[in-house]
Coordinates of C-alpha atoms and ligand atoms in Angstrom, one line a residue:
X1 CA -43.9 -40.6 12.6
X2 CA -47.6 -41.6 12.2
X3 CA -49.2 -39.5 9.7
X4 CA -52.4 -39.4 7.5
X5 CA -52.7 -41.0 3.9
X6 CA -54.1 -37.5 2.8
X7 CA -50.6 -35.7 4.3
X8 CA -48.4 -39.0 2.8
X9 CA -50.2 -38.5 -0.7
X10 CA -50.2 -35.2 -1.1
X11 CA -46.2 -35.0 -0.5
X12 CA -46.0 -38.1 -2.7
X13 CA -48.0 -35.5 -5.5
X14 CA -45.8 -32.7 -5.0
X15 CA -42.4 -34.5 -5.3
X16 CA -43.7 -37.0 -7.9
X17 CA -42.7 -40.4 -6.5
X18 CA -45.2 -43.1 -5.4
X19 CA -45.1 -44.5 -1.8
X20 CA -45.3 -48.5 -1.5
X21 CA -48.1 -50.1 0.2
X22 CA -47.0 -53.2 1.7
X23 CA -49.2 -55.4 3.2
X24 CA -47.9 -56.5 6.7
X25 CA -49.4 -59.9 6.6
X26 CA -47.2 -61.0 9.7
X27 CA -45.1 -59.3 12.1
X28 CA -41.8 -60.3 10.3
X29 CA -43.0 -58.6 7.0
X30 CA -43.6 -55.5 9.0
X31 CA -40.4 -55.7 10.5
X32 CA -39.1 -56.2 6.7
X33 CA -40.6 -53.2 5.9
X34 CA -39.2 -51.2 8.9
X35 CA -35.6 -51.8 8.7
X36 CA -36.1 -50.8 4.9
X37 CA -37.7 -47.5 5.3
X38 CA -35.2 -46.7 7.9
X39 CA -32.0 -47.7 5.9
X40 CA -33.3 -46.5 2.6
X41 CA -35.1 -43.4 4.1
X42 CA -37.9 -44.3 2.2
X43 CA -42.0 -43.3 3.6
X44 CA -43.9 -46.4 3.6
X45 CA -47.6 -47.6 4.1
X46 CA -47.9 -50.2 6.6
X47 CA -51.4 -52.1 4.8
X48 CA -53.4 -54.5 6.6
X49 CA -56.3 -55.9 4.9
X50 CA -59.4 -57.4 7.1
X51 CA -58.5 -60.9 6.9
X52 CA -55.2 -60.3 8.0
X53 CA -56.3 -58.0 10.6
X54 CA -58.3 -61.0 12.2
X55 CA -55.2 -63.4 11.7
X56 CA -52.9 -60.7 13.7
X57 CA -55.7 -60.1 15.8
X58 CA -56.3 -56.5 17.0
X59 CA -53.2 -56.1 19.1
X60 CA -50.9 -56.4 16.2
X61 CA -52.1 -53.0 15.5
X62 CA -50.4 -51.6 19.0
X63 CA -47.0 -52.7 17.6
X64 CA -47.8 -51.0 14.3
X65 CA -48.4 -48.0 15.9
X66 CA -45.4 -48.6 18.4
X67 CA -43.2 -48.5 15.5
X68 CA -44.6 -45.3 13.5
X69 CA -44.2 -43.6 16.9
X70 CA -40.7 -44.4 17.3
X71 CA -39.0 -43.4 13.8
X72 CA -38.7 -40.3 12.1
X73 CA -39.8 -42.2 8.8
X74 CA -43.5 -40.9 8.2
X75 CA -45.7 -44.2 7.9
X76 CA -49.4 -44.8 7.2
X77 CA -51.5 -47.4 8.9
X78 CA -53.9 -48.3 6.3
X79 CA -56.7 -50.3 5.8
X80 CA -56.9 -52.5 2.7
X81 CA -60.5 -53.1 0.8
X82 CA -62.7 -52.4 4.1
X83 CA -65.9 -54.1 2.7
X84 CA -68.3 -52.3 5.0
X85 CA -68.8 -49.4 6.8
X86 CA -68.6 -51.3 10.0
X87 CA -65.1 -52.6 9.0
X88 CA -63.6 -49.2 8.6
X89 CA -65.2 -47.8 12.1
X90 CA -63.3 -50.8 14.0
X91 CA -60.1 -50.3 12.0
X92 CA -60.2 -46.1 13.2
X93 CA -61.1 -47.2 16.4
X94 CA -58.0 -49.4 16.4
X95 CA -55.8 -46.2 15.6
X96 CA -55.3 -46.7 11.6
X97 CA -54.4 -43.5 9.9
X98 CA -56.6 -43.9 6.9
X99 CA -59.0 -46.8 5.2
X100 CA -59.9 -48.0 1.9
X101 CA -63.4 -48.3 1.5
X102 CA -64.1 -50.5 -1.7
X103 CA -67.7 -50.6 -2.8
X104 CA -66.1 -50.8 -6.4
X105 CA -68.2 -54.3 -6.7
X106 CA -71.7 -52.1 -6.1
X107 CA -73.6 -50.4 -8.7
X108 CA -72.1 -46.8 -9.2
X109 CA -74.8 -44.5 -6.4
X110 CA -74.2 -47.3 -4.1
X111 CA -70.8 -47.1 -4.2
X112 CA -70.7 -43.2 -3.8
X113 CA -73.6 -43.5 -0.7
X114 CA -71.2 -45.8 1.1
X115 CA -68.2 -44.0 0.5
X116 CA -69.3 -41.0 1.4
X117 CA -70.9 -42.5 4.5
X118 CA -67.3 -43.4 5.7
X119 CA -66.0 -40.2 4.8
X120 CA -68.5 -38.1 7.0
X121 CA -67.4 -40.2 9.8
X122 CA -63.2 -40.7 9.0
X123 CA -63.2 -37.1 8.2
X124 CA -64.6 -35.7 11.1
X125 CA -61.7 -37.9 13.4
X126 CA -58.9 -37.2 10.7
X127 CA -58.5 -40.4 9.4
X128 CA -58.0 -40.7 5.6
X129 CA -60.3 -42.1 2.7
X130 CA -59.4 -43.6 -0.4
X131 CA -62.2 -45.1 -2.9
X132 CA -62.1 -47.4 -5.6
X133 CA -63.6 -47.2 -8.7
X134 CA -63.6 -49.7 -11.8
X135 CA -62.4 -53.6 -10.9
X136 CA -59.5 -54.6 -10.6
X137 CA -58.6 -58.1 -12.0
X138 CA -57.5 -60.9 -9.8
X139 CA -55.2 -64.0 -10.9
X140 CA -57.1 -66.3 -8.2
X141 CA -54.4 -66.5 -5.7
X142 CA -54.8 -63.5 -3.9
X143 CA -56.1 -61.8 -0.2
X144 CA -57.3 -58.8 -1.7
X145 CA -59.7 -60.3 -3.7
X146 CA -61.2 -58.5 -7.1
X147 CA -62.7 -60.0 -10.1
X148 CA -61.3 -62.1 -13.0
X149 CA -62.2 -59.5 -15.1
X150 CA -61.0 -55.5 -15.3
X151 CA -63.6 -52.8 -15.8
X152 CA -61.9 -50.0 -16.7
X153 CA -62.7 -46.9 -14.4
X154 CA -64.5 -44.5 -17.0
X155 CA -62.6 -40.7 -16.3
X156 CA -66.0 -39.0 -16.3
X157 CA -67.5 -41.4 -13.4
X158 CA -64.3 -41.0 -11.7
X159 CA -64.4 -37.1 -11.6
X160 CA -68.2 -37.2 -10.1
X161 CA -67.3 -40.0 -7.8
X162 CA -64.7 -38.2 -6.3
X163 CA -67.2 -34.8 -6.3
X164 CA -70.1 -36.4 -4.8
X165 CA -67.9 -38.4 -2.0
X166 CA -65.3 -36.5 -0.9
X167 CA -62.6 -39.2 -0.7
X168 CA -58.8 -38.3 -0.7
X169 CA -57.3 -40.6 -3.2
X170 CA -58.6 -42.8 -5.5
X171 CA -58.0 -46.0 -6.7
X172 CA -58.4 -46.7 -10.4
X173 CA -58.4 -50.1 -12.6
X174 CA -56.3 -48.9 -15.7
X175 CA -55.2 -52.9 -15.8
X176 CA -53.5 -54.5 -12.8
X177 CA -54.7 -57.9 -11.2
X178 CA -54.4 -58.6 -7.7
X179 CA -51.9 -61.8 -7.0
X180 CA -49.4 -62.7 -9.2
X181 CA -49.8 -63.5 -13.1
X182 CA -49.8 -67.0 -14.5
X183 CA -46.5 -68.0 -16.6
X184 CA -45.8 -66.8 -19.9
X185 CA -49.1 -63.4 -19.2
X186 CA -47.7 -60.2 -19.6
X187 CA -49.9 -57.9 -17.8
X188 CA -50.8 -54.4 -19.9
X189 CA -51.2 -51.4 -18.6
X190 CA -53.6 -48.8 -20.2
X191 CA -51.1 -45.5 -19.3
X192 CA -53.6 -43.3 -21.9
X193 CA -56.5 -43.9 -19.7
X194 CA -54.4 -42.9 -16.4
X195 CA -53.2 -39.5 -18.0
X196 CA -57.1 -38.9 -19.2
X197 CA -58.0 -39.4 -15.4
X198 CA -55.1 -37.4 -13.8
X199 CA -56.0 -34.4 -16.1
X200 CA -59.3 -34.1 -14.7
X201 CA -58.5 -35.3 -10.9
X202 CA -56.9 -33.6 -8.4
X203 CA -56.5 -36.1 -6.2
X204 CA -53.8 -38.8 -5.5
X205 CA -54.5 -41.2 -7.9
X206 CA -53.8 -45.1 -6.2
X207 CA -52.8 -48.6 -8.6
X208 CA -53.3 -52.1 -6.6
X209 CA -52.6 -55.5 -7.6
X210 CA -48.7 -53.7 -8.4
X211 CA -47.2 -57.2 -8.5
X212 CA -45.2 -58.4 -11.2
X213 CA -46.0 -55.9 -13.4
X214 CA -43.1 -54.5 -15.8
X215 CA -41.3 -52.3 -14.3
X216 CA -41.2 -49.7 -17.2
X217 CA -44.6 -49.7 -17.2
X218 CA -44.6 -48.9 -13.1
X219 CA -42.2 -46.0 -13.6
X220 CA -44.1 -44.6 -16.1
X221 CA -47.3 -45.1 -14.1
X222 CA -45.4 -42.9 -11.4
X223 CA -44.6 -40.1 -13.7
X224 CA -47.7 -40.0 -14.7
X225 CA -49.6 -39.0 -11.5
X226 CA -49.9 -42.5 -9.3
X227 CA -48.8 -41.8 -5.9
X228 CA -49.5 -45.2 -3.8
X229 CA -49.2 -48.4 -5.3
X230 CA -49.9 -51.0 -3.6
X231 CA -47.5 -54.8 -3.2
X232 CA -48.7 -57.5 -1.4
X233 CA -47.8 -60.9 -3.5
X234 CA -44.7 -60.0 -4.6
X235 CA -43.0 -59.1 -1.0
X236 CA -44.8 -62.6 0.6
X237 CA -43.4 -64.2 -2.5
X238 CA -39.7 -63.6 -1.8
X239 CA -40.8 -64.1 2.0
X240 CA -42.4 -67.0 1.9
X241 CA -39.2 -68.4 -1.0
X242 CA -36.4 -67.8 1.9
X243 CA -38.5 -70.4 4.6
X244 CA -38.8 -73.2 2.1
X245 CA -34.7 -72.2 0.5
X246 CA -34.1 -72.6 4.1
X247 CA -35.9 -75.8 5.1
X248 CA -34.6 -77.3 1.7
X249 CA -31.0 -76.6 2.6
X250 CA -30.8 -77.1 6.4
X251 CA -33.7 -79.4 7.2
X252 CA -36.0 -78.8 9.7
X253 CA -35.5 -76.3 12.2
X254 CA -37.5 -75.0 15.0
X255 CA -36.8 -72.2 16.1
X256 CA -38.0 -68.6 14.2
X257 CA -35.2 -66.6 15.0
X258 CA -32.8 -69.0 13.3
X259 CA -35.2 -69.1 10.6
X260 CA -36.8 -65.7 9.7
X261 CA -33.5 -63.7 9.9
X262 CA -32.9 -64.8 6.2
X263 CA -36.1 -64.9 5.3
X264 CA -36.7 -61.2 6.3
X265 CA -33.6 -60.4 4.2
X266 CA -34.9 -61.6 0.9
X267 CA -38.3 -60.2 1.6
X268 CA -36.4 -56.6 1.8
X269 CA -34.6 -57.2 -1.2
X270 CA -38.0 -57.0 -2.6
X271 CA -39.1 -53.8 -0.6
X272 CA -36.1 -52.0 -1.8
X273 CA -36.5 -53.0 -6.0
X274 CA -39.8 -51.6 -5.1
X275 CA -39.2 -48.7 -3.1
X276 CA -36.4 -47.5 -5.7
X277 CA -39.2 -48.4 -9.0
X278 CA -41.7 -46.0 -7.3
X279 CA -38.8 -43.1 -6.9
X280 CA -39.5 -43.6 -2.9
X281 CA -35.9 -43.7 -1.6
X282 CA -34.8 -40.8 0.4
X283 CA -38.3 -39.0 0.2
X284 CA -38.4 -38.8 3.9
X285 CA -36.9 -35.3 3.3
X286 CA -39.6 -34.3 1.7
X287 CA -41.9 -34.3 4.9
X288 CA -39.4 -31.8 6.8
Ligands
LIG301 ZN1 -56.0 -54.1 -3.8

């Protein structure tokens, strides 16, 4: 069941559990992430950032589409940190079900004039916004980019960003870092600052760079308003682990459905901690 990140979120708010944005990097991490949602009954986002979209190339997004169609699990095609206006217009065009625009790098008007700018034109097709506002860190390994340091998003700019644009969730920097952290860092998250936001937003409220951070401090996040967080290092991790465990142990092998079937198994093992950290298993009831 294909349906919008403003429908997804909005059932997320109501039953207070946060759905995982995975970032399909490959077809076997989508896959991953299929057999999960199905088994564990759990919503999912299906992310795909720019430069993965030009690695799978434009078709890959038929077979994302193909799937959503063809399960009763409700699942979001989303774009992750569209850069321009341009970007987000191919990734509708393609049939995604909602994009990020992240002009969180711009000063604050331009940010607002180019999300609202992709709003006017996602809106009037149906396809869903979020924003970003405040940077989120990065560790220097990661896709989604970011900067090496966080600026924490200021409640008061958040409330007139999300006024003045029109955007249906938002993502906020309270302290994450895209990629995964070096040995021996423990990541903080400011929870005060989220609960200052979420009393004076109404809208879904979105954490990225969700990787390796404690898990108490995730489940609290939830409770406190976040309804999307977003996991890309972390799944490719465990992914990315089983094909090296495997070459290690049986040498080299060439063909991928001898290899991936185990691979794709400790990649869900991930999905699932996840899924059950964010309160996300057996939510699909929720959308009946
Ligand atoms: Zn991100």
């Amino acid at each position: 069941m294909l349906i919008t990140m403003k429908e997804m979120l909005e059932t997320a708010q109501k039953n207070k559990f946060a759905v995982p944005a995975f970032n399909a990097g490959t077809g076997q991490l989508l896959t991953a992430m299929m057999e999960s949602a199905e088994e564990k009954q759990a919503p999912v986002i299906m992310a795909i950032h720019p430069d993965e979209l030009k690695f799978l190339r434009d078709s890959f997004i038929s077979s994302v589409i193909y799937e959503a169609n063809h399960t009763k699990i409700p699942v979001v095609i989303h774009l992750d940190h569209g850069a321009t206006y341009e970007q987000c217009i191919h990734a509708i065009r393609l049939g995604f079900t909602s994009v990020m625009i992240d002009g969180s790098l711009l000063p604050f008007t331009e940010n607002i004039a180019l999300a609202k700018k992709v709003v006017n034109t996602a809106h009037s097709v149906g396809v869903s916004v979020e924003g970003e506002l405040g940077t989120i860190g990065q560790t220097g390994d990661s896709i989604e980019g970011g900067t090496t340091k966080i600026t924490y998003t200021k409640p008061s700019d958040a409330k007139a960003f999300v006024e003045k644009t029109g955007v249906d969730s938002l993502a906020i920097a309270i302290g994450t870092a895209h990629g995964i952290y070096p040995k021996g860092f423990v990541p903080k998250l400011k929870l005060e600052l989220l609960s200052e936001i979420k009393n004076i937003i109404d809208i879904p409220l979105v954490l990225h760079g969700g990787s390796s951070n404690q898990n108490d401090e995730i489940a609290e996040s939830v409770k406190r308003g976040i309804c999307k967080i977003n996991i890309s290092s972390d799944i490719k991790f465990s992914f990315m682990k089983g094909v090296e465990q495997y070459l290690q142990e049986k040498g080299f092998e060439r063909e991928p459905n001898v290899i991936y079937p185990t691979c794709i198994r400790m990649c869900r093992n991930t999905i699932e901690e996840k899924m059950a950290l964010f309160n996300d298993i057996d939510k699909v009831k929720c959308f009946c």
